[in-house]
XYZ file of C-alpha atoms in Angstrom:
735
model
C 124.108 49.544 -55.228
C 120.317 48.963 -54.747
C 117.707 50.031 -56.891
C 116.243 52.718 -54.028
C 119.752 54.808 -53.971
C 118.972 56.017 -57.330
C 116.002 58.452 -58.078
C 113.247 56.043 -58.330
C 111.774 57.829 -61.293
C 114.535 57.087 -63.608
C 115.793 53.332 -62.770
C 114.527 50.639 -63.681
C 117.473 48.081 -62.150
C 120.885 48.400 -61.269
C 123.126 44.851 -62.782
C 126.663 44.789 -60.905
C 128.662 41.992 -62.624
C 128.405 40.687 -66.609
C 125.935 38.415 -67.740
C 127.502 37.412 -71.300
C 130.742 37.298 -72.504
C 130.793 40.561 -75.289
C 129.781 39.835 -78.943
C 130.292 41.554 -82.447
C 128.301 44.862 -82.548
C 125.391 44.806 -84.206
C 125.780 48.659 -85.180
C 129.228 50.227 -84.028
C 127.099 53.499 -82.417
C 125.084 51.086 -80.499
C 125.571 51.962 -76.849
C 127.408 50.620 -74.430
C 125.150 48.165 -73.563
C 124.151 46.990 -69.481
C 127.152 44.202 -68.937
C 129.765 46.512 -71.333
C 129.294 49.199 -68.458
C 130.096 46.384 -66.096
C 132.842 44.491 -67.547
C 134.283 48.751 -68.696
C 134.222 49.647 -64.585
C 135.470 46.025 -63.468
C 139.183 46.552 -66.111
C 139.666 49.840 -64.328
C 138.989 49.399 -60.993
C 141.357 46.092 -61.596
C 143.874 48.595 -63.115
C 143.800 51.533 -60.375
C 144.120 48.758 -57.687
C 147.062 46.758 -59.108
C 148.449 49.918 -60.872
C 148.047 52.843 -59.026
C 147.768 54.454 -55.768
C 143.994 55.248 -55.000
C 142.557 54.313 -52.316
C 138.837 54.840 -53.117
C 137.017 55.960 -56.623
C 133.283 56.554 -57.287
C 132.403 56.325 -61.096
C 130.860 59.047 -62.589
C 130.084 58.438 -66.648
C 131.027 55.395 -68.919
C 130.085 55.844 -72.015
C 130.892 54.306 -75.729
C 133.905 56.154 -77.224
C 132.479 57.114 -80.751
C 133.957 55.124 -84.055
C 135.838 57.738 -86.655
C 132.888 59.024 -88.957
C 134.499 57.342 -92.159
C 135.038 54.072 -90.363
C 131.462 53.743 -89.643
C 130.211 55.668 -92.773
C 132.290 52.514 -94.806
C 130.896 50.194 -92.505
C 126.973 51.144 -93.544
C 127.764 51.529 -97.284
C 127.171 55.018 -96.860
C 128.645 57.133 -99.772
C 131.249 60.140 -98.665
C 130.096 62.135 -102.123
C 127.179 62.735 -103.602
C 126.360 59.270 -106.100
C 130.233 58.446 -105.445
C 130.653 54.220 -104.215
C 130.987 54.011 -100.298
C 134.838 53.400 -99.139
C 136.135 50.308 -98.044
C 135.553 48.961 -94.874
C 137.928 48.837 -92.333
C 138.232 47.056 -89.180
C 136.032 49.096 -85.939
C 137.516 48.411 -82.756
C 135.390 49.546 -79.696
C 136.357 51.653 -77.501
C 135.130 52.966 -74.279
C 135.621 56.147 -72.352
C 135.136 56.957 -68.262
C 135.660 59.518 -65.669
C 135.838 58.783 -61.966
C 136.799 60.565 -59.268
C 139.599 59.675 -56.371
C 137.346 59.892 -53.069
C 140.144 60.742 -51.007
C 141.710 63.798 -52.529
C 138.965 64.914 -55.080
C 141.093 64.342 -57.824
C 139.904 63.665 -61.413
C 140.292 60.770 -63.795
C 139.723 60.009 -67.817
C 140.137 56.847 -69.183
C 140.131 55.201 -72.374
C 139.677 51.568 -73.283
C 139.214 49.057 -76.255
C 137.747 45.912 -76.663
C 139.693 43.630 -78.309
C 139.307 39.521 -78.327
C 136.667 40.113 -76.213
C 138.192 41.459 -73.760
C 138.663 45.236 -71.901
C 142.337 47.221 -72.101
C 143.382 50.551 -70.985
C 144.880 52.820 -74.090
C 144.605 56.291 -72.064
C 145.055 56.748 -68.326
C 144.953 60.806 -67.449
C 144.725 62.457 -64.431
C 142.446 66.030 -65.173
C 144.536 69.107 -64.172
C 143.453 70.351 -60.745
C 139.752 71.497 -60.050
C 138.188 69.703 -63.479
C 135.198 68.293 -62.343
C 133.000 65.844 -64.405
C 129.273 65.901 -64.153
C 127.250 65.813 -61.133
C 125.555 62.297 -60.256
C 122.641 61.285 -59.843
C 124.116 59.621 -56.195
C 125.687 62.815 -55.211
C 122.272 64.902 -56.040
C 120.493 62.370 -53.746
C 123.056 62.295 -51.184
C 122.908 65.999 -51.187
C 119.254 65.662 -49.468
C 119.981 63.713 -47.200
C 123.594 65.598 -46.028
C 121.372 68.709 -45.352
C 119.109 66.471 -43.817
C 121.054 65.420 -40.928
C 123.112 68.511 -40.967
C 122.973 69.842 -36.495
C 123.124 73.852 -37.862
C 120.792 73.153 -40.419
C 117.643 71.215 -38.881
C 118.511 74.457 -36.075
C 117.581 77.601 -38.556
C 114.829 74.978 -40.020
C 113.506 74.638 -36.232
C 113.561 78.209 -35.936
C 110.716 79.038 -38.259
C 108.652 76.094 -37.395
C 110.259 73.223 -39.447
C 110.560 69.854 -37.978
C 114.248 67.710 -39.231
C 111.646 65.020 -41.227
C 109.979 68.107 -43.145
C 113.353 68.975 -44.209
C 113.792 68.460 -48.365
C 116.317 70.086 -50.787
C 117.267 70.263 -54.900
C 121.276 69.951 -55.283
C 122.744 72.008 -57.530
C 125.398 72.744 -58.896
C 127.405 75.868 -57.171
C 127.377 77.286 -60.424
C 129.910 80.614 -59.993
C 131.104 81.407 -56.700
C 135.022 82.064 -56.585
C 134.902 81.979 -52.415
C 135.166 77.860 -52.675
C 138.691 76.699 -54.171
C 137.718 75.379 -57.876
C 139.830 72.285 -56.212
C 136.649 71.153 -54.193
C 133.844 69.419 -55.917
C 131.068 71.307 -54.165
C 126.543 71.834 -54.540
C 124.395 74.770 -53.183
C 121.261 73.356 -52.260
C 117.493 75.184 -52.708
C 115.550 74.015 -49.264
C 112.164 73.367 -48.947
C 109.612 72.258 -46.303
C 107.257 69.088 -47.150
C 104.486 69.017 -44.118
C 102.694 65.799 -45.669
C 104.269 62.780 -47.542
C 103.952 63.360 -51.286
C 103.198 67.437 -51.135
C 103.954 69.843 -53.306
C 107.699 70.208 -51.404
C 107.833 73.561 -53.421
C 105.017 76.106 -52.475
C 107.199 75.659 -49.105
C 110.807 77.329 -49.740
C 112.936 78.183 -46.720
C 114.810 81.592 -46.275
C 118.360 79.884 -46.216
C 121.432 77.903 -48.746
C 123.654 75.428 -47.708
C 126.039 74.509 -49.657
C 127.484 71.421 -49.504
C 131.111 69.597 -50.036
C 130.472 66.440 -52.512
C 133.036 64.265 -51.495
C 132.952 64.487 -47.421
C 129.149 64.664 -47.634
C 129.566 67.290 -45.252
C 127.076 71.224 -45.001
C 130.828 73.315 -45.239
C 128.791 76.518 -45.186
C 125.064 78.230 -45.292
C 124.427 80.986 -46.998
C 121.626 83.780 -46.391
C 120.024 85.512 -49.315
C 119.708 88.812 -48.901
C 115.864 90.279 -49.643
C 114.490 93.725 -50.283
C 113.056 96.165 -47.624
C 109.664 95.568 -47.645
C 108.931 99.285 -46.743
C 111.072 100.544 -49.003
C 108.923 102.086 -52.396
C 112.467 101.905 -54.842
C 112.708 98.406 -52.986
C 116.227 98.633 -51.898
C 118.364 95.712 -50.864
C 118.154 94.809 -46.658
C 122.443 94.414 -47.741
C 124.479 97.599 -48.944
C 124.392 95.392 -51.787
C 124.056 92.567 -54.501
C 127.969 91.982 -53.373
C 128.921 88.246 -51.583
C 130.079 88.469 -48.822
C 133.579 86.881 -47.598
C 132.918 83.433 -45.930
C 134.470 84.359 -42.518
C 132.067 87.347 -42.691
C 127.711 86.071 -40.729
C 126.016 86.767 -43.718
C 122.946 86.286 -42.274
C 124.518 89.631 -39.813
C 125.262 91.140 -43.306
C 121.508 90.498 -45.193
C 120.266 92.718 -42.699
C 117.008 90.777 -42.151
C 114.443 88.995 -40.240
C 114.178 85.113 -40.262
C 111.408 84.330 -42.994
C 109.003 81.761 -42.475
C 108.007 79.345 -45.087
C 104.494 79.857 -46.771
C 101.996 77.357 -45.439
C 99.282 76.962 -47.812
C 99.262 73.644 -50.052
C 99.687 73.864 -53.844
C 99.430 70.453 -55.397
C 99.203 68.685 -58.012
C 98.198 65.419 -57.569
C 94.559 64.683 -57.849
C 94.060 63.186 -54.369
C 95.724 65.512 -52.295
C 94.291 68.693 -54.341
C 90.717 66.526 -53.640
C 91.969 66.692 -49.390
C 93.419 69.762 -49.590
C 91.776 72.002 -52.029
C 88.385 73.369 -50.974
C 86.217 72.900 -54.088
C 88.466 70.877 -56.079
C 86.879 68.734 -58.555
C 88.265 66.827 -61.610
C 86.392 67.880 -65.173
C 84.342 64.994 -65.869
C 82.533 66.667 -69.334
C 86.441 65.043 -71.123
C 84.892 62.185 -73.484
C 87.734 59.211 -74.720
C 89.805 60.185 -77.371
C 91.962 56.658 -78.530
C 95.041 56.504 -80.681
C 93.667 53.332 -82.702
C 96.497 51.610 -85.621
C 94.435 48.705 -86.433
C 97.451 47.366 -88.501
C 100.370 48.119 -86.470
C 102.796 50.697 -86.919
C 104.586 51.590 -90.448
C 108.077 51.859 -88.570
C 111.176 48.837 -88.319
C 113.639 48.210 -85.648
C 116.455 46.731 -86.051
C 118.212 47.093 -82.541
C 118.661 50.456 -82.439
C 118.292 50.949 -86.093
C 114.675 52.645 -87.443
C 113.284 53.111 -90.542
C 109.987 54.859 -90.876
C 108.940 55.093 -95.136
C 111.646 57.148 -96.540
C 113.578 57.505 -93.411
C 116.327 55.735 -91.966
C 118.240 56.470 -88.555
C 120.552 54.872 -85.507
C 118.906 55.786 -82.168
C 121.132 55.750 -79.233
C 120.963 56.709 -75.630
C 123.718 58.376 -73.667
C 124.150 59.580 -69.868
C 124.794 63.208 -71.199
C 122.846 64.036 -74.153
C 119.898 61.927 -73.446
C 118.352 61.016 -77.558
C 121.386 61.566 -80.187
C 120.457 60.158 -83.461
C 122.761 59.591 -85.553
C 123.165 58.320 -89.854
C 120.073 60.196 -90.928
C 119.386 58.589 -94.527
C 116.540 59.156 -96.969
C 115.539 56.905 -99.889
C 114.974 59.329 -102.462
C 113.631 57.379 -105.331
C 116.178 54.536 -104.987
C 118.460 56.816 -103.929
C 120.186 56.406 -100.361
C 120.728 60.030 -99.628
C 122.623 60.854 -96.276
C 121.409 64.047 -94.476
C 122.789 64.267 -90.939
C 125.788 62.242 -89.535
C 124.887 63.311 -86.159
C 121.572 65.666 -84.757
C 121.710 65.870 -80.653
C 120.930 68.433 -77.536
C 124.648 69.305 -76.871
C 124.175 71.795 -73.883
C 121.801 74.156 -72.243
C 121.806 76.632 -69.536
C 119.033 78.751 -67.240
C 120.595 81.422 -66.212
C 118.065 83.756 -63.580
C 118.135 87.670 -63.537
C 118.131 88.115 -59.708
C 121.435 89.623 -58.765
C 120.987 89.687 -55.166
C 123.583 87.478 -53.088
C 123.662 84.558 -53.487
C 120.581 83.908 -56.562
C 123.179 84.901 -59.487
C 125.064 81.914 -59.273
C 121.632 80.443 -60.382
C 122.445 79.664 -64.051
C 122.318 75.395 -64.242
C 124.029 73.739 -66.906
C 121.484 70.942 -67.040
C 123.011 68.430 -69.665
C 126.628 69.132 -69.250
C 126.377 69.566 -65.054
C 123.769 66.835 -64.513
C 123.198 64.991 -67.940
C 119.807 64.832 -69.903
C 120.320 60.975 -69.847
C 121.231 60.549 -66.599
C 118.076 62.670 -65.526
C 115.611 61.079 -68.274
C 112.366 59.646 -66.795
C 111.154 55.779 -67.608
C 108.340 56.728 -69.500
C 104.156 55.071 -69.463
C 102.610 53.057 -71.954
C 99.289 55.648 -72.706
C 100.610 58.717 -70.406
C 103.560 59.962 -71.521
C 103.028 58.494 -75.305
C 100.044 57.311 -76.385
C 99.158 55.379 -79.214
C 101.832 51.982 -80.334
C 104.582 52.148 -78.644
C 108.102 51.225 -78.906
C 110.313 51.899 -76.105
C 114.300 51.898 -76.425
C 116.302 51.583 -72.814
C 119.397 53.308 -71.213
C 121.597 52.772 -69.037
C 124.160 54.445 -67.103
C 126.826 54.303 -64.459
C 126.272 54.492 -61.206
C 129.401 55.149 -58.315
C 130.491 51.421 -57.570
C 130.611 51.051 -60.746
C 126.927 48.936 -61.985
C 124.809 49.895 -64.409
C 121.672 51.786 -63.884
C 119.176 50.948 -65.987
C 116.085 52.619 -67.157
C 114.393 50.273 -69.163
C 111.408 52.250 -71.348
C 113.863 55.961 -71.542
C 113.085 55.929 -74.955
C 109.678 56.464 -77.043
C 108.659 55.823 -80.792
C 105.336 56.035 -82.185
C 103.623 57.661 -84.760
C 101.375 60.849 -84.556
C 98.628 62.156 -87.140
C 99.966 66.067 -87.367
C 97.292 67.394 -89.370
C 96.786 68.516 -93.511
C 100.083 67.577 -95.083
C 98.880 69.108 -98.364
C 95.600 69.938 -99.947
C 94.310 72.006 -103.278
C 90.987 72.106 -104.197
C 90.168 73.611 -107.762
C 87.237 75.645 -107.169
C 85.568 75.718 -110.831
C 82.038 73.856 -110.908
C 82.783 70.342 -110.801
C 86.579 70.305 -109.677
C 88.327 67.831 -107.331
C 90.391 68.011 -104.601
C 92.972 66.129 -102.971
C 93.915 66.508 -99.537
C 97.209 64.349 -97.597
C 97.012 64.084 -94.293
C 100.629 64.171 -92.607
C 102.298 61.864 -90.679
C 104.481 61.758 -87.984
C 107.102 59.819 -86.450
C 108.333 60.869 -83.160
C 111.716 59.819 -81.232
C 111.002 61.369 -77.378
C 112.129 61.288 -73.906
C 111.655 63.059 -70.673
C 113.629 64.980 -68.286
C 113.920 65.948 -65.005
C 115.952 68.109 -63.296
C 114.816 68.605 -59.711
C 111.789 71.084 -60.342
C 111.762 71.013 -64.051
C 110.469 68.639 -66.684
C 112.000 68.873 -70.499
C 110.326 66.937 -73.051
C 112.645 66.248 -76.115
C 110.836 65.515 -79.298
C 112.441 64.523 -82.433
C 110.192 64.324 -85.268
C 110.781 63.215 -88.990
C 108.035 64.288 -91.666
C 106.983 63.068 -95.382
C 108.044 65.694 -96.906
C 111.736 65.529 -96.053
C 111.779 67.809 -92.662
C 113.112 67.043 -89.682
C 112.045 69.240 -86.206
C 113.587 68.553 -82.861
C 110.816 70.265 -80.061
C 111.428 70.695 -76.575
C 108.475 71.274 -74.363
C 108.697 72.486 -70.696
C 106.823 72.064 -67.664
C 107.240 70.884 -64.507
C 107.348 73.275 -61.447
C 109.219 77.036 -61.312
C 112.402 77.147 -59.149
C 110.845 79.395 -56.095
C 112.368 81.322 -53.380
C 110.750 83.000 -50.372
C 109.031 86.437 -49.840
C 109.062 88.537 -46.906
C 105.593 89.994 -46.541
C 104.712 93.170 -47.905
C 108.203 92.514 -50.367
C 108.359 93.580 -54.152
C 110.821 92.573 -56.826
C 111.895 94.075 -59.758
C 113.108 90.201 -60.968
C 110.598 87.985 -60.033
C 106.578 87.369 -59.684
C 104.738 86.556 -56.560
C 103.019 83.663 -58.027
C 101.639 83.282 -54.586
C 101.507 84.468 -51.387
C 105.000 85.090 -50.194
C 106.382 82.789 -53.266
C 108.707 84.447 -55.518
C 109.783 83.424 -58.952
C 112.374 84.681 -60.249
C 112.451 85.769 -64.444
C 114.905 82.935 -66.370
C 115.989 82.012 -69.450
C 116.267 78.305 -70.733
C 119.045 78.643 -73.618
C 119.833 75.152 -75.370
C 122.362 74.449 -78.065
C 121.805 72.144 -80.280
C 124.790 70.487 -82.479
C 123.958 69.706 -86.130
C 126.761 67.038 -87.445
C 125.791 68.168 -91.133
C 126.120 65.446 -93.996
C 124.076 66.616 -97.165
C 124.521 64.180 -99.755
C 127.724 63.697 -98.195
C 130.653 65.256 -95.661
C 131.970 67.624 -96.878
C 129.571 70.593 -96.785
C 129.203 74.765 -97.106
C 127.058 76.833 -94.481
C 125.057 79.826 -96.975
C 123.857 82.880 -94.943
C 120.249 84.360 -96.578
C 118.624 87.977 -96.233
C 115.680 88.924 -97.600
C 115.778 92.530 -98.402
C 114.364 95.135 -100.904
C 116.196 95.440 -104.156
C 118.978 97.803 -103.172
C 119.005 100.937 -104.119
C 116.089 100.807 -106.287
C 113.857 103.885 -104.936
C 109.802 104.001 -105.789
C 109.427 104.998 -109.307
C 112.825 104.140 -110.638
C 112.885 102.307 -113.525
C 113.860 98.748 -111.654
C 111.107 99.306 -109.098
C 108.765 101.605 -110.168
C 105.823 100.445 -107.641
C 108.167 99.771 -104.781
C 107.211 96.506 -104.203
C 110.340 94.466 -105.406
C 112.640 92.502 -102.930
C 114.880 89.684 -103.099
C 117.715 87.587 -101.060
C 120.868 88.389 -100.728
C 123.630 85.543 -99.802
C 126.834 84.837 -98.461
C 129.182 81.669 -98.989
C 130.539 81.631 -95.302
C 133.847 81.190 -95.711
C 136.024 81.469 -92.417
C 134.657 79.414 -88.552
C 132.298 82.222 -87.739
C 129.317 82.925 -84.901
C 126.527 84.630 -86.442
C 124.321 86.858 -85.271
C 120.511 87.081 -86.223
C 118.636 89.798 -88.598
C 115.161 90.470 -87.866
C 115.263 93.491 -90.009
C 115.896 91.110 -92.954
C 114.841 87.683 -91.925
C 117.984 86.055 -91.660
C 118.358 82.218 -92.132
C 120.758 79.704 -92.796
C 121.111 77.061 -95.542
C 123.356 74.241 -95.151
C 124.272 72.612 -98.567
C 126.460 70.622 -100.535
C 128.491 72.626 -103.547
C 128.752 69.256 -105.216
C 125.953 68.515 -106.313
C 122.637 71.006 -107.758
C 118.940 70.888 -108.665
C 118.141 70.446 -111.456
C 115.924 73.518 -111.939
C 116.485 75.801 -109.095
C 119.980 75.941 -110.142
C 121.005 75.814 -106.541
C 123.442 73.812 -104.519
C 120.878 70.933 -102.697
C 120.226 71.851 -99.159
C 118.683 72.031 -95.172
C 117.670 75.431 -94.558
C 117.559 76.020 -90.432
C 114.271 77.578 -88.967
C 114.126 78.181 -85.456
C 110.687 79.168 -84.984
C 110.503 82.444 -82.739
C 113.281 80.643 -81.212
C 115.873 83.353 -80.950
C 116.434 85.258 -78.303
C 119.821 86.344 -76.303
C 121.132 86.130 -73.479
C 120.095 89.554 -71.194
C 123.301 88.795 -68.858
C 125.980 91.066 -69.041
C 128.674 90.536 -71.700
C 131.064 90.252 -69.016
C 129.194 88.294 -66.212
C 129.625 85.286 -64.111
C 126.895 83.267 -66.880
C 128.096 84.581 -70.513
C 131.937 83.874 -69.190
C 130.903 80.094 -68.967
C 128.375 80.074 -71.358
C 129.967 81.344 -74.500
C 127.641 79.607 -77.170
C 125.181 81.741 -75.975
C 126.560 84.767 -77.840
C 125.253 83.720 -81.166
C 122.548 81.831 -82.263
C 124.681 79.858 -85.247
C 127.942 78.808 -84.620
C 129.986 77.050 -87.779
C 133.262 75.096 -87.239
C 135.010 72.266 -88.409
C 135.201 69.248 -87.326
C 138.123 67.891 -85.690
C 138.413 64.019 -84.953
C 140.798 62.718 -82.322
C 141.730 59.990 -79.655
C 138.560 61.244 -78.155
C 136.348 61.662 -80.322
C 135.018 64.915 -82.621
C 134.352 68.485 -81.198
C 131.311 68.113 -79.642
C 130.350 70.594 -76.014
C 129.892 74.045 -77.066
C 130.729 74.938 -72.953
C 132.989 72.755 -72.786
C 133.230 68.602 -71.385
C 134.097 69.348 -68.357
C 132.005 71.867 -67.251
C 130.928 71.950 -62.957
C 132.242 74.594 -61.402
C 134.503 75.930 -64.370
C 135.814 80.001 -63.890
C 135.866 81.157 -67.790
C 134.634 79.291 -71.022
C 136.848 76.505 -71.041
C 140.083 75.913 -74.220
C 137.689 72.917 -75.149
C 134.793 75.269 -75.716
C 133.317 77.020 -78.927
C 134.063 80.176 -78.791
C 138.224 78.710 -78.612
C 137.344 76.786 -81.946
C 135.905 79.168 -83.888
C 138.704 82.221 -84.615
C 138.353 83.242 -87.608
C 141.028 80.792 -89.137
C 139.732 77.902 -90.133
C 138.369 77.381 -93.925
C 134.628 76.131 -93.400
C 133.763 75.915 -97.020
C 133.444 72.808 -98.691
C 134.524 70.705 -95.404
C 133.642 68.646 -92.722
C 131.665 71.191 -91.035
C 129.690 71.015 -87.442
C 126.755 73.970 -86.582
C 125.859 74.839 -83.001
C 122.641 76.392 -83.526
C 120.945 78.397 -80.013
C 117.888 78.653 -79.658
C 115.653 79.797 -76.110
C 112.914 81.410 -74.438
C 112.191 84.089 -71.811
C 110.334 83.017 -68.570
C 108.853 86.060 -66.432
C 106.944 84.010 -64.715
C 103.013 84.101 -64.744
C 100.284 82.920 -61.518
C 99.076 80.513 -64.444
C 102.233 78.776 -64.406
C 101.887 77.738 -60.591
C 101.320 75.343 -59.390
C 102.587 73.172 -62.366
C 103.586 75.446 -65.384
C 101.552 74.491 -68.892
C 104.325 73.002 -71.860
C 105.766 76.258 -73.737
C 107.478 75.124 -76.885
C 110.220 75.529 -78.613
C 111.458 74.177 -82.207
C 113.955 73.888 -84.819
C 113.081 72.830 -88.317
C 115.779 71.432 -91.187
C 113.671 71.715 -93.757
C 114.842 70.726 -97.263
C 115.396 73.335 -99.793
C 116.646 72.658 -103.685
C 117.377 69.286 -102.441
C 115.080 67.334 -103.774
C 113.245 67.324 -107.087
C 109.997 68.519 -106.098
C 107.584 67.815 -102.985
C 109.083 64.283 -101.706
C 105.385 63.527 -100.288
C 103.897 63.643 -103.540
C 103.884 59.626 -103.594
C 101.903 59.679 -99.758
C 97.785 58.556 -100.541
C 94.734 60.061 -99.214
C 93.064 58.379 -97.141
C 89.616 59.006 -95.172
C 89.417 57.669 -92.066
C 86.723 55.088 -91.927
C 85.871 56.053 -88.040
C 85.268 60.064 -88.923
C 81.272 60.429 -88.521
C 79.776 63.994 -87.682
C 79.680 64.841 -84.089
C 75.964 66.056 -83.267
C 74.214 64.754 -86.643
C 74.066 62.456 -89.486
C 71.855 64.315 -91.801
C 71.949 64.350 -95.611
C 73.971 67.146 -95.316
C 77.378 66.053 -93.474
C 76.617 62.641 -95.621
C 77.020 64.829 -98.653
C 79.944 66.665 -96.989
C 81.831 63.315 -96.676
C 81.650 62.209 -99.422
C 83.056 65.503 -101.528
C 86.056 64.953 -99.452
C 88.206 63.435 -102.606
C 91.009 62.305 -100.351
C 91.924 58.737 -102.415
């Protein structure tokens, strides 16, 4: 496969055959190398050719099948209990997992392999149930546009609104939910746009029809004409009789009962040279002075392959086709004691449901992780642009249809940042002293492009023992064309005839905790006024008293948030208590305003498939089998599901299993509801969401008290250097 057949911004090179004999891995959780991917797929192809009747296949995924937790922890010398000794190491067999499609009949297969004596061998070969679809590949997304551009009917429809064949572009999406098409057929929907000149912002010119393609036959099988709202109707009545989807046998344009709508012509570019050419009066700002990030003695972290050490932190960093970044075996050196905190942390799933109820927009709810893969859609990062300062990059690789390895050279960025003040105090009395300590953080980051949207993922570690996962949302709004004078209650006209529909971004973050050992507990804590103690009472005379009320979660559950009680959750190890507070050692979860419900109806299509959105936190037992741990809250195989699958989180959590002092998993749901603004157009300024894990009764005291205060000798007064400024600097007391 040639490199140009994949999306250019996401791939560096392609490797088709192994270059080396497999050697002993550095770390049991290291991702498959390009050599290993090529060797694994060669083994699968050989098996298919010699032992099955399958005529032609295309690979969809190929990834490491992680070793059992206890085996990994024993290998690394990490104890399973507080203060205990590690278990004796046992041999670890390196394993891989492959999903592929039979191109002829569309059947899906899952294969497990093991490495022994330098060769990969098949351990399990399973044909999946009828209609089960693995994720959509990058090549299928690229092919979707080619199929649409070359379809005669699409070309004719585009011509009718003034768009030439060479000006047709589209984004392929999973079909979402549309039971008019059999679930056995692998289909995509295509959002079509016009691009009137090279590199122009095509999203400024949406077309008024949506083709549906078969990804196995590479043919357009249907064309939908969305309903609109009558421009002359003050109540905004639909042009069609109802929002219901028409039958495939019906003429959807006739049912839509509206005229053809030409795409808006105005350019809304984001590339500087095109803005200068097409936007009258455009001039880049010239009052921005350089700002440099300098580390004259180099970085403070160390890398050993995929393993990172930074100050007291140590962790393994992996790349997967589905999650992108996955962090494992996160530990903290607490005055010589290596204390485990997390076994694994990653984005497990996300969904973007749109709020327009008229056909066919209800099927727009993309599972960007499960349907496409954050890793396969990751960008190659640019030094000094995506990441600034002294940077270390890690590569990533995933499989192409032909079994070769697609390599993204600089996919994960690791660097340090100044993050303001860590802690400070000044004795305000005459002659009193003060101390200021600046905060530094380690950032492990990645950028993914999902068609129009960009997601920036930052895993951030702090000197006070805090862990933060930050998501930054940017890119271009998904838009649809509006008629002249048309108004919608479900979107914003960000530009004339350009409708950006209301939508949400909802993320499921998988936390596999290991607080001082594998067996942990979750405690729910509410803040409330002293119960039954009115103002004037003996217990609460002034009426100001409040306290926390804690509940140990004993059975697997999804739990709601309570704003009035400022509810929070703490992951603890009941086998170890803090010397002073008496509380179990633990980490508390903070979601910084990121808790939001899905606004779709409980019995609606979107929530049926994304049950993880029902609660901000889910807690269940981990169960390891031959395919590893419980992982995916919306199911392992997401495309074209009609309901929540049997391997989704609502099936795991039935309220029956004990989760107190067990090996548990915690799934956290955060999100944002996007009511688009004109200021989000043509490219959206970043919006921030984050989850923070903060130590609570885990450390004896503030673990960052040993961070030295340092004065930056390069800092100077901006406009003067008079004696008052110099005096201010001399009293900094940050040494």
